[in-house]
Amino acid sequence: MKKTLISSLLMGYLATSSFSAHVLAAGDNNVLSAVQISPSIDAKTNTNGLSDWLPKVMQRFNALPEVQAQIARKQEAKLSIQAADKAVYNPEIGANYQKGIDTQYSLGLNQTIDWGDKRGVATRIAQLQAEVLLSTITLERNQMLSTRLQALATQNLAKKKLKFQEKQYNLAKAQLSIAKQRLQTGDLSNVEVKMMELDLANNAANFAMAEQDSLAAEGKVMALFGDVDLPFEDFVDALSASASVTEVTPDLPALKSAYQQVMLAKIGVDQVKAQTAADPTLSLTAGREGNGSLVGIGVSVPLQIRNNYSKNLEVASQKTAVSEQVYLGRERVLTQQQKQFDRSLPRLKQRYIDWRDVVQNSARDAAISISQQWKTGDISTSDYLQGQRQLTSSYTAGLMLEGALYQIWLGWMGESGQLERFIDQQLPASASK
């Protein structure tokens, strides 16, 4: 039979989200039984089903020790602001007593004035440091979410592949049984039976490797979540470049921390000025010397003669320049990544849709035809096995496309800090943080 027939039948074998193949397995009196194969990459992904399984995943995610530690760090940042917004100098009280010809005693009170506004600068720095910490935590949280959702997607793909390889293995065993019967009737040669045995061995190896991949994916999920029974549904159709920003700005979580570091460095100049300011100290003294009363008022101001702290200001200014260059470098990298994402994701998504449409538009029962035509001798064993290899190759290609889509989309959304915002939009109001 012409290989064009094999190709056309194979296209039907890849029909829609469920590949249905009935393998003719001989019984004691040649009664035909059916073995169904139905691995799937859903042709109609549940685009509105994120709210069905995401709440449970997010509930488990928020209970992780790493996330609880982030909550504690947020509280620490709030407390640091309160600590900074306190007076810098406490008053000093002193007493003096002398007994001689004339008894002398006095009581003094000293208070240094925060003339350089050390308190105000410290408060602003604490606020910025808290904002930097919160931005960092937000980005870390997005990256953690990306890693964990990617692990769930990989586990799901591994299960699909395992199911497919298991069905292919069972199919190969059933077909080998038929081949041996046809050998006894002289319908097949011994060489063709050996080919069927090699095909069974190959399917057994593929099944074993798929099983190991599935176990490894489960182990990754267990390491990240502590649970492998979390729900997950395909959301390939929801993966769109429109979910991401079209332009990198300082408000982007991945860039916000670097921008705030620049602001922090600029305030660092004010901090040096405040810390090196000549804060005056006022003193009030009251006492008695002999029969007379004493009242004194004094003021002292440090003289910045030996060190005017100009070099400290130069160092602080240099830190500002460094932080600005770090920000610009980070902005350039993120801008390039965003452009790459905008170019690559739509193209990959279209290739996946093209692949899926070919599968969806194929005849559902072509697999039955190819099996029946091989059994009746209308096509050769080599052509039949070639068709099976093409089926496996095409199915694996579809899994790779789907996996690449998740990797690109989740990778950028997590790295840029936009993933949690997208997730919050999918969650019902009752499930929001």
Steps between C-alpha positions, in 0.01 A plus 500: 500500500621848424646699787260779420231271633697456822534876534130565449401227741752628752348846490175343608681312772592834655137607523416789738577488868433128531688259282273197466647185362346157512748219474376170374601236750422138419320276744478122511251489212625808316254732672620861475528709814575869529779677684451876518775757505405849622791718604417863449620849455170679536395653172262725691689626799286621789586870482253593773588209724793664678270604781406135551843376606714807570343578842612168646848539353529853637373389839776240513754752371414760764542239774860423398767588760683715243189712448436526874857625539424774248203610709730528802746705295220741405417550867869559568503777239201673664666486841821647360308810385352544847843462656652763270228752575623561855700785651875470438625655825377440851551768766791463741475584870798558722558581869802646680571530873806640674548546874770727634513844649204576286267218408420490130245297314337528164258322271536519120295402197650464151314453175657466156288644222449302177597799292595289196163314497651159564160370606323610182768356274510173695122470468508557124782247463309243706193555284699453180678196638161354588377568147811335357440198721134480403590526130760228542249277678243561225751398234613196700138395543437525126811296426397238754154481343652467154725214609217314668245542222767389254554189713125426494489551123801270454337239721182521293692460174695207644174329593369548147814354352495209743138421416573518129808275522312251714223478242755467221671221692170315548419555134836355394443191717157442354624546144791263561251236612314544172827489307592163653162360401543628146845337493340164576258543212781608268359851465815662644866414470727427794692823424183705537425338836853584613434860397188500715701363793759776459219753490364357826845526659530860386158583642594330827810719525300814420243400761773450761661837426162676510436340836832629633426847366162495671656395831760776471228757431305380802814527712551860386143590595540328835821695569334832414153447643531205735202351315467324164119482492440867424247570223613627162324556169643607167482874445694528175231718343541751783871543423510829314748782457218741580519389864838673522589869489583650163776720639744465789448777758630565853170365634577153366571284809826370350623859453334671794757386754789632289321831456445530873868424556579812297265704718659347807848591380392860442361525851830352614659836413252673729575241766871582491420870529270435794740266681792739461300812587627703798211445737509747793451396860307720741557477874313630800661500844357590840673474835636668810842619602531598864212729574443595137288337232639416155315488167683428177414468134752369251534396139770295328556445130758257356755664273555308177853625449708185482237310300226667297373164369518609136643162398201327658276703269708403199467132588123533537474681166703225333262237639215688334677489165565127541137424588380698197720295268377177661142613439569586136666163446207315656256704292687414180497128577130496588411701190680248282333208679160663458558551126619141465188380683272708276666354190535137600179418687246590226699306241532194719132524593407510131716197425328314782156599369601387150606165638182466702277591205657226290425252776150633555401486133612141445259209479442342839472143379806489272694308765252215473551498126877482515485211749242312297686553172821370656317193632344429162833555325400814310807679637836352588638459851778748432247763386286431805798539735605816321153639562530414868836678521354806330215498749741496795717768345203728432354453846837567664539813289165624628609442860823687435311796352267512797789475745691777321194727519476456876873549544517824299184653644550401863870584478447860389195566716686376807832669419329834435276472805165502315383146567325558832303791357378273221410228751309743721289594198405134451413428861151556638476789746463263794833335416706820471770564754 
